[in-house]
CSV table of N, CA and C in Angstrom, one decimal:
chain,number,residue,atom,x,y,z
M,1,UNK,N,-36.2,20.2,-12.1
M,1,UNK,CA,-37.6,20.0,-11.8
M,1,UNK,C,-38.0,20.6,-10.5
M,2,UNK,N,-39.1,21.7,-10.5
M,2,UNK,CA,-39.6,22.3,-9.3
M,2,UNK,C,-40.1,20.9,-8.2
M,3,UNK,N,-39.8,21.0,-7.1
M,3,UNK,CA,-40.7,20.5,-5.7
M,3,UNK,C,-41.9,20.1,-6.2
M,4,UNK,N,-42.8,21.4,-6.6
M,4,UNK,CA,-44.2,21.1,-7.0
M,4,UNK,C,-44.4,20.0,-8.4
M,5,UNK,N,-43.6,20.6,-9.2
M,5,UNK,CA,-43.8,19.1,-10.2
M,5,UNK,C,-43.5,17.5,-10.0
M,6,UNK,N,-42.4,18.1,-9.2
M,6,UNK,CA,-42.5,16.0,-8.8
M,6,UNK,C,-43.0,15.7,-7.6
M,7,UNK,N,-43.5,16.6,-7.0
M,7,UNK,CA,-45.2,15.7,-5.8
M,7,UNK,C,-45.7,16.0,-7.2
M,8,UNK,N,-46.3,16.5,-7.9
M,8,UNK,CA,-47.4,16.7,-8.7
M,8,UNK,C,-47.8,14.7,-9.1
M,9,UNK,N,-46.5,14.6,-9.8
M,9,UNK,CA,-46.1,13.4,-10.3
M,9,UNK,C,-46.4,12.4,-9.1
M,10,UNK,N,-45.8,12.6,-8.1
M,10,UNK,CA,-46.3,11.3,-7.1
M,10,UNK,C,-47.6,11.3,-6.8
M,11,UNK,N,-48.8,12.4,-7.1
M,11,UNK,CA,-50.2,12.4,-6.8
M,11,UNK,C,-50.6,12.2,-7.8
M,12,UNK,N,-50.0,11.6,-8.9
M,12,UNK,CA,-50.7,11.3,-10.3
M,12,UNK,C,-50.6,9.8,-9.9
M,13,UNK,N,-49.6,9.2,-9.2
M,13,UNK,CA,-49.5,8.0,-8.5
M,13,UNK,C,-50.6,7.0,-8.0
M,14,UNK,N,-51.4,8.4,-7.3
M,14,UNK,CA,-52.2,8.0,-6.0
M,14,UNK,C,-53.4,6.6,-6.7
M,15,UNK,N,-53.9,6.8,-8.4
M,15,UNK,CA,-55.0,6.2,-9.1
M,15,UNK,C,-54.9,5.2,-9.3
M,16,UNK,N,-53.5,5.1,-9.3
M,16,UNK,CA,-52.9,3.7,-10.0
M,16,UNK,C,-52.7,2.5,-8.9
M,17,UNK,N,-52.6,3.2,-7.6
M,17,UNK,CA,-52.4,2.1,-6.5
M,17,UNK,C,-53.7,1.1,-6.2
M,18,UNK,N,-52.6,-0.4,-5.8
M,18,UNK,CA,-53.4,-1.3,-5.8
M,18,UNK,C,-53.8,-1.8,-4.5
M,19,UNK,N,-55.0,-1.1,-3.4
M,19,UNK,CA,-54.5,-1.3,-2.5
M,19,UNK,C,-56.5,-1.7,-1.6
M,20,UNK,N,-56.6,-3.1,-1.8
M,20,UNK,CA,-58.0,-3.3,-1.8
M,20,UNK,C,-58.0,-4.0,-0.4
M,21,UNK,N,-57.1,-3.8,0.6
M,21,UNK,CA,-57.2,-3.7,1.8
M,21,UNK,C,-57.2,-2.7,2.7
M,22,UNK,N,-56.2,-1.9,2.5
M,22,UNK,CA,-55.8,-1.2,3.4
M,22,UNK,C,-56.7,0.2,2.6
M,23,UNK,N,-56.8,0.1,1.8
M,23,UNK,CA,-57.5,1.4,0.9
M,23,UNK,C,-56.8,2.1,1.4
M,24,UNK,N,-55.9,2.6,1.6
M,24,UNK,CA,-54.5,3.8,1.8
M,24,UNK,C,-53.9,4.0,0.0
M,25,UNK,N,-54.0,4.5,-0.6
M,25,UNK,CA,-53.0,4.9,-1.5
M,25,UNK,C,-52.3,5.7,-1.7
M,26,UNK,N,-51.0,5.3,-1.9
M,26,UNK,CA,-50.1,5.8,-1.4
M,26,UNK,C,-49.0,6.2,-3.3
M,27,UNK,N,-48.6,6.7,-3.7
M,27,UNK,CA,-47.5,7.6,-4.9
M,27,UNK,C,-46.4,7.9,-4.3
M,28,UNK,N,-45.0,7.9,-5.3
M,28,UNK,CA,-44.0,8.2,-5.3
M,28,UNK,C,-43.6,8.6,-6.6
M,29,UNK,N,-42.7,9.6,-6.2
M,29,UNK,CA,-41.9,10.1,-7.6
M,29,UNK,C,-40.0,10.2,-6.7
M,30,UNK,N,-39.2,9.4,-7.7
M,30,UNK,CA,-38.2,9.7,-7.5
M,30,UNK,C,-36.7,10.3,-8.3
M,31,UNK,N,-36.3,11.4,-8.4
M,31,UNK,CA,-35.9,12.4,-9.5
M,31,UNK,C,-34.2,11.9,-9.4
M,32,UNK,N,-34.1,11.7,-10.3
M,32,UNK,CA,-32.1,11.6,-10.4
M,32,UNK,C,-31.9,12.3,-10.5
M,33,UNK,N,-30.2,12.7,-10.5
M,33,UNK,CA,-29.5,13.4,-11.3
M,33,UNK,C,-29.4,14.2,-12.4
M,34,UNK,N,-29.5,13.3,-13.4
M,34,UNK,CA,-29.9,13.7,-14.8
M,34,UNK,C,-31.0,14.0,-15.5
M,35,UNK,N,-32.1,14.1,-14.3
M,35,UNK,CA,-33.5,14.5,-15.0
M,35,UNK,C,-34.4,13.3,-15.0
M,36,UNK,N,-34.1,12.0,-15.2
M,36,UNK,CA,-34.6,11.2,-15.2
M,36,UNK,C,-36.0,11.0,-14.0
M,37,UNK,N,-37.2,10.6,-13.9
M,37,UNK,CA,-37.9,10.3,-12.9
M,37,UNK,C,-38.2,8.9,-12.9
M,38,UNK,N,-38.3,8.3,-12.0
M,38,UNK,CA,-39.3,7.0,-11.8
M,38,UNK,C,-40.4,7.1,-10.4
M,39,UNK,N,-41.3,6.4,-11.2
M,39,UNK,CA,-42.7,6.9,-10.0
M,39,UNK,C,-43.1,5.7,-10.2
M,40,UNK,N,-43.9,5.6,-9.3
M,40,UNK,CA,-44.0,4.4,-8.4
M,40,UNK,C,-45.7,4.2,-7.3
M,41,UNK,N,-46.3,3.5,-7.5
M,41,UNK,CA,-47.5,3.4,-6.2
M,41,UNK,C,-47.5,2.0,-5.5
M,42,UNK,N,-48.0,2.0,-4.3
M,42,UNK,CA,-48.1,1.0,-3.8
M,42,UNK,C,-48.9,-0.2,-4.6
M,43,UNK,N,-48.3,-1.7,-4.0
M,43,UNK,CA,-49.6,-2.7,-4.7
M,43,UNK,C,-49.5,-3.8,-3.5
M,44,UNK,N,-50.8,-3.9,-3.1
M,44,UNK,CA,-50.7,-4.8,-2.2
M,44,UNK,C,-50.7,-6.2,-2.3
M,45,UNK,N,-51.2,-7.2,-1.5
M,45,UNK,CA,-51.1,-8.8,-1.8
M,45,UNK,C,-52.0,-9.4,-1.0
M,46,UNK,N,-52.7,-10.0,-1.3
M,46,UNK,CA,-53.6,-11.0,0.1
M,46,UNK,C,-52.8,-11.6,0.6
M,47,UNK,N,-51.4,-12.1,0.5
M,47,UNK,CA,-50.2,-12.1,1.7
M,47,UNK,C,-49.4,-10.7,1.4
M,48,UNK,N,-49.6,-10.4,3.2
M,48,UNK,CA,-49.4,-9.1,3.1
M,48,UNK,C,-48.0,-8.8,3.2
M,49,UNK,N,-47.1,-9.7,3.6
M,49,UNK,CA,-45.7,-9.5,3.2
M,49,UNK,C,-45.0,-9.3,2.0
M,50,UNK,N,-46.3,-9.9,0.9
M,50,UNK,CA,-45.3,-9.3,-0.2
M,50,UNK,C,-45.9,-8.3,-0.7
M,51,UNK,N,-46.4,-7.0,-0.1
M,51,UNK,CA,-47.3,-5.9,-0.6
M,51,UNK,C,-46.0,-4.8,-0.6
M,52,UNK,N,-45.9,-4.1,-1.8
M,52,UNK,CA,-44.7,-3.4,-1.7
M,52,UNK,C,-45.0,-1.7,-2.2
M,53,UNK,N,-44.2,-1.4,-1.0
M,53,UNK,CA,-44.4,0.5,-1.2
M,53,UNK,C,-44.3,1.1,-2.1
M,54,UNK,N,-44.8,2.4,-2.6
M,54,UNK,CA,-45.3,3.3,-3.7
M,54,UNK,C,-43.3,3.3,-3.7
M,55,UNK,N,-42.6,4.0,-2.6
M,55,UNK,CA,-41.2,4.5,-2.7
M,55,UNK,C,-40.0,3.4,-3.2
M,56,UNK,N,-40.0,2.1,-2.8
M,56,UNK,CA,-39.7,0.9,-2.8
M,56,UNK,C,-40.2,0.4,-4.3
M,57,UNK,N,-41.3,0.8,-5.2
M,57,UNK,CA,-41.2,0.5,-6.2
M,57,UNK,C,-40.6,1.3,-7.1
M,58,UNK,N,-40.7,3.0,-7.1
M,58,UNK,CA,-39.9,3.5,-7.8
M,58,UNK,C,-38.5,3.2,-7.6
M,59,UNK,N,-37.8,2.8,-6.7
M,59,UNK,CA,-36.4,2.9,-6.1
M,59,UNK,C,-36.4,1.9,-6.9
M,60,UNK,N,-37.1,0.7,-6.9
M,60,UNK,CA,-36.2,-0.5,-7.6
M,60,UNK,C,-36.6,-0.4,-8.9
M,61,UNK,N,-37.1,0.5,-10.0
M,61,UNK,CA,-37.4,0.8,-11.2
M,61,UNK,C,-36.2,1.2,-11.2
M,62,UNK,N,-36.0,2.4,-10.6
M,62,UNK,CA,-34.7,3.5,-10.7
M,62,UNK,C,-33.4,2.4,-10.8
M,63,UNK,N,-33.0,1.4,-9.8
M,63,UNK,CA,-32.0,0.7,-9.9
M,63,UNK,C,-31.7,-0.6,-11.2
M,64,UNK,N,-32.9,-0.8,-11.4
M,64,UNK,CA,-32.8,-1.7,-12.3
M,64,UNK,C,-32.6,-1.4,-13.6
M,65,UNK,N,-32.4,0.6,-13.9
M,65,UNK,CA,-32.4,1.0,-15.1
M,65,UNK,C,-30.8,1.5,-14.8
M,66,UNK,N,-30.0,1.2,-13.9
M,66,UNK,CA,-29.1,1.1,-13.7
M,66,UNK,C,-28.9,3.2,-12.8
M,67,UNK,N,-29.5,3.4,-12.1
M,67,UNK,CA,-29.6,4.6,-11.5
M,67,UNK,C,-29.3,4.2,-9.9
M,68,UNK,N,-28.2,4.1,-9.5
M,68,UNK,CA,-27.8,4.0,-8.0
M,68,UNK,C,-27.3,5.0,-7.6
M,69,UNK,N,-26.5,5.9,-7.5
M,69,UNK,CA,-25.2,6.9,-6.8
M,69,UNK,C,-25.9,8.2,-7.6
M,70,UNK,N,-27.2,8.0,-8.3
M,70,UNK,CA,-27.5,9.5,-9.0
M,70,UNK,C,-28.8,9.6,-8.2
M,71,UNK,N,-29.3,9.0,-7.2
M,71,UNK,CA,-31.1,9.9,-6.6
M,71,UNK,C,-31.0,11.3,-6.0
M,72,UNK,N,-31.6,11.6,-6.1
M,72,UNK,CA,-31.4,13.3,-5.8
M,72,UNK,C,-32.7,13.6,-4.8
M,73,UNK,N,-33.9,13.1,-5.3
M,73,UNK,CA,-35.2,13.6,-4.0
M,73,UNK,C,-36.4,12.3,-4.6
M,74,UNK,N,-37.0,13.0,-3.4
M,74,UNK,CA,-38.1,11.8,-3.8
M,74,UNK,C,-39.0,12.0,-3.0
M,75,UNK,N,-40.8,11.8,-3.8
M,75,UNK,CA,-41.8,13.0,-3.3
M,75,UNK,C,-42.9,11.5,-2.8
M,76,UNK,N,-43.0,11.4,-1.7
M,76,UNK,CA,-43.9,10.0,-1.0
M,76,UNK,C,-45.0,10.7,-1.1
M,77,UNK,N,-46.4,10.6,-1.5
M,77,UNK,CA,-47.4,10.6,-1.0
M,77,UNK,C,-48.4,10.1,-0.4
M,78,UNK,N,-49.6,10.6,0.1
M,78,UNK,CA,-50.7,9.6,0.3
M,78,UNK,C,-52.3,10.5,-0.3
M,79,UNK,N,-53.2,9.8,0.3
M,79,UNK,CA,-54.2,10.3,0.1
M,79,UNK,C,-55.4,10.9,1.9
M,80,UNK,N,-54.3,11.5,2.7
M,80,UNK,CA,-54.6,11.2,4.1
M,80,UNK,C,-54.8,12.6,4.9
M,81,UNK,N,-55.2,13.2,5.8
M,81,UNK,CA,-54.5,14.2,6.4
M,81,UNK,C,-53.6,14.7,6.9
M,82,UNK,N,-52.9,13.3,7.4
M,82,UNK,CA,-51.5,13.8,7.9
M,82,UNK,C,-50.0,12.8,7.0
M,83,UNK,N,-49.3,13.6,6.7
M,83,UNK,CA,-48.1,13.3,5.6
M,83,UNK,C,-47.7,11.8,5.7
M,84,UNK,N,-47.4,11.1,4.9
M,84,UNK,CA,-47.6,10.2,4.2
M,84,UNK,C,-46.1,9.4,4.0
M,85,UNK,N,-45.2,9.3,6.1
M,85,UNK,CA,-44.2,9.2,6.2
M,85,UNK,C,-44.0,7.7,5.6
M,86,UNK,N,-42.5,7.4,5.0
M,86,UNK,CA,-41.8,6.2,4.8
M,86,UNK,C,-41.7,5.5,5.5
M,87,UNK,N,-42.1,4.2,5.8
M,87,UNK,CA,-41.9,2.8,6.6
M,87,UNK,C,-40.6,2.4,6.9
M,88,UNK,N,-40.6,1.9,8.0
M,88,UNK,CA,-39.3,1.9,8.0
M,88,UNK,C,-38.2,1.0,7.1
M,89,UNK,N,-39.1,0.2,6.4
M,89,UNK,CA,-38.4,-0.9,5.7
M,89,UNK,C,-38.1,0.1,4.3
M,90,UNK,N,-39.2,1.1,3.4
M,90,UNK,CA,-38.4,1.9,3.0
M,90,UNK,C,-37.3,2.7,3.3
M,91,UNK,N,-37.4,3.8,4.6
M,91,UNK,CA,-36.2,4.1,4.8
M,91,UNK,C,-34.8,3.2,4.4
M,92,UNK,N,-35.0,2.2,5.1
M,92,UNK,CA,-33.7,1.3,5.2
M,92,UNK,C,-33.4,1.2,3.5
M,93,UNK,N,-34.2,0.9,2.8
M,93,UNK,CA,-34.1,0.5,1.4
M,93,UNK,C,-33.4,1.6,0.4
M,94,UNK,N,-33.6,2.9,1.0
M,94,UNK,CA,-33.9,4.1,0.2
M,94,UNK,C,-32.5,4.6,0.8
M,95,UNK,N,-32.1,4.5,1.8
M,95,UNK,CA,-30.7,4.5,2.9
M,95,UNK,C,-29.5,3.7,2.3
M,96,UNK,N,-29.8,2.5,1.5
M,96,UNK,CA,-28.5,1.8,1.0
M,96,UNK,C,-28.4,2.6,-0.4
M,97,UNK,N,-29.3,3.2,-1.1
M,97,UNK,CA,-28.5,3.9,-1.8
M,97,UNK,C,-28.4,5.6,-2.2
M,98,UNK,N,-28.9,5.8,-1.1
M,98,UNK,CA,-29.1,7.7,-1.2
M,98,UNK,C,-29.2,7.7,0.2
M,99,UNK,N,-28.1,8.0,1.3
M,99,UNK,CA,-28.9,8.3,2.8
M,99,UNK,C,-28.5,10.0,2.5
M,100,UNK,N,-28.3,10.8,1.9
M,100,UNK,CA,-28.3,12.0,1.7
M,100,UNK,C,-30.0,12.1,0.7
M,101,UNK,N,-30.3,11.3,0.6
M,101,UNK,CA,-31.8,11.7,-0.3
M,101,UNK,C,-33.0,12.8,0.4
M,102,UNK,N,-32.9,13.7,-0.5
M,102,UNK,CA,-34.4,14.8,-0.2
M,102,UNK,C,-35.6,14.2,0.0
M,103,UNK,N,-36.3,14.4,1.1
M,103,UNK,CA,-37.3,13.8,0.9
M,103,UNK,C,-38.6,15.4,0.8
M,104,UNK,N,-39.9,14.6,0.0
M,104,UNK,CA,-41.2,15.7,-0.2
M,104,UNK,C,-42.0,14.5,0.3
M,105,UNK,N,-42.9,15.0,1.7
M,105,UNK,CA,-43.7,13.8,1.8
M,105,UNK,C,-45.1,14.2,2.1
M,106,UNK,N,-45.6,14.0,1.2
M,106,UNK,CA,-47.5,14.8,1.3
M,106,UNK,C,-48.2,14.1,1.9
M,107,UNK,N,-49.4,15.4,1.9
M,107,UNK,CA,-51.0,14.7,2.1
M,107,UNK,C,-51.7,14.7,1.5
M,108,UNK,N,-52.8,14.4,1.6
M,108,UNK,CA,-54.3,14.4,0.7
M,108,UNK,C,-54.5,15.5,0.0
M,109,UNK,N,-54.2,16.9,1.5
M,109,UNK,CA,-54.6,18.3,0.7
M,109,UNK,C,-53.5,18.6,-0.4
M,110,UNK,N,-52.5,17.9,-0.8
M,110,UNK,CA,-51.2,18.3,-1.9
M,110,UNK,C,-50.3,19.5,-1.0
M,111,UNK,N,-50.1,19.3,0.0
M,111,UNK,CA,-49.4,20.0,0.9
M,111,UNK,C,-48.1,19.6,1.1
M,112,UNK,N,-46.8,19.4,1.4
M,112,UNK,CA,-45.7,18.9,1.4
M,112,UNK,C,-45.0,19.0,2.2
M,113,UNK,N,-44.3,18.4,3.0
M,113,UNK,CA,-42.8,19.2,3.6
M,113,UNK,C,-41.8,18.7,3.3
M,114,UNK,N,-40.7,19.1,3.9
M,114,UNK,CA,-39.5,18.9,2.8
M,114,UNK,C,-38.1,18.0,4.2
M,115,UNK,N,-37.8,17.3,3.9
M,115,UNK,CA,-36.2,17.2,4.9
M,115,UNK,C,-35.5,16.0,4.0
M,116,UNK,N,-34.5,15.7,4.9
M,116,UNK,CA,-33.4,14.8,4.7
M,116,UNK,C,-33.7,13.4,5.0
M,117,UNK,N,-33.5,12.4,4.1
M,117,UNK,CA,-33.5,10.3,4.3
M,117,UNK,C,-33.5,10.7,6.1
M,118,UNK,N,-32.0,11.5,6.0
M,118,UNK,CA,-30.4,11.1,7.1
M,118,UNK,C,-31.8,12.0,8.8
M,119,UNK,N,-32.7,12.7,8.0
M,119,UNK,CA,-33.6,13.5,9.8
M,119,UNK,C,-34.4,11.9,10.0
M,120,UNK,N,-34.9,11.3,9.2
M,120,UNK,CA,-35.6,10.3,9.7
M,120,UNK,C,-35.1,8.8,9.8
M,121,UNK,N,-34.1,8.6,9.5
M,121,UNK,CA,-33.1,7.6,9.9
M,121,UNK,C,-31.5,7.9,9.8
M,122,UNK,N,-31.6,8.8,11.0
M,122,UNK,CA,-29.9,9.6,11.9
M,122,UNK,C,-28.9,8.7,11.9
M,123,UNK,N,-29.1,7.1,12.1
M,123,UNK,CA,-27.6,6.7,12.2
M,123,UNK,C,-28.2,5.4,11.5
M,124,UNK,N,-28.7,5.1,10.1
M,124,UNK,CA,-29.2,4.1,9.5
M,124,UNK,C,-27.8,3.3,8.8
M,125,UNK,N,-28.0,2.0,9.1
M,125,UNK,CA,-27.0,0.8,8.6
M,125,UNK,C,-27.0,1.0,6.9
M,126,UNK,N,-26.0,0.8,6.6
M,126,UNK,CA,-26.1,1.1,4.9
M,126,UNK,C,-24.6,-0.1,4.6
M,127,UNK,N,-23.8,0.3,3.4
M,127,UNK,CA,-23.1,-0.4,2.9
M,127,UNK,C,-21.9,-0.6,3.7
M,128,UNK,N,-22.0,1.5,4.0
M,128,UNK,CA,-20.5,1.9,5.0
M,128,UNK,C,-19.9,0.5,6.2
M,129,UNK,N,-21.3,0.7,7.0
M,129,UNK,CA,-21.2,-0.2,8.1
M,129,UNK,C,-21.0,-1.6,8.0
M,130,UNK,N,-20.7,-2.2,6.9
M,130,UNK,CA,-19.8,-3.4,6.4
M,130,UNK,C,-18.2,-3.1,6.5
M,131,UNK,N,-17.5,-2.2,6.3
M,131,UNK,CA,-16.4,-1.9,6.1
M,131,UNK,C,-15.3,-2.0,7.7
């Protein structure tokens, strides 16, 4: 799958988010190994602690279909001017099981850039650091 088709997929995201506070909508698309995707948009909560990320929801789609040690990239978007970076509670989340994960993280205009989990959290706690 091209870069362009899976942000395509995380901006197909953007409609579906539930987010009647913050009006930020925010899409994910996250690609395995095997071709498989799971996408994902934010949904928020009138308690805001249990409002959970567009990337955070595909991740635990992805895991619960039993996809852990296979993520390969994953395309965060928003609907904003400027890119549409991961919180840090996703990082961390997205860190315990892919800290090699590709990241594509857009903006409004469908613009993208491209790096590494490991450029935006360099020395992130994961399973290792139990050992």
């Amino acid at each position: 799958m091209t870069d362009r088709a899976l942000a395509d997929l995380a901006y197909d995201m953007l409609s579906r988010s539930y987010v009647p506070y913050s009006k930020f909508p925010v899409g994910a698309a996250l690609l395995c190994a095997d071709g498989t995707v799971f996408t994902g948009c934010n949904v928020e909560n009138a308690a805001y602690g249990s409002t959970i990320c567009a990337e955070r929801t595909a991740l635990v789609k992805a895991v619960s279909e039993g996809h852990r040690d296979d993520l390969v990239k994953l395309a965060v978007v928003g609907d904003s001017t400027d890119y549409c970076w991961p919180c840090g509670a996703c990082r961390q989340m997205l860190y315990e099981f892919a800290p090699q994960l590709e990241l594509l993280v857009g903006r409004g205009d469908r613009e993208f850039t491209k790096l590494k989990l490991s450029d935006l959290l360099p020395h992130g706690f994961g399973p290792k650091a139990l050992t």
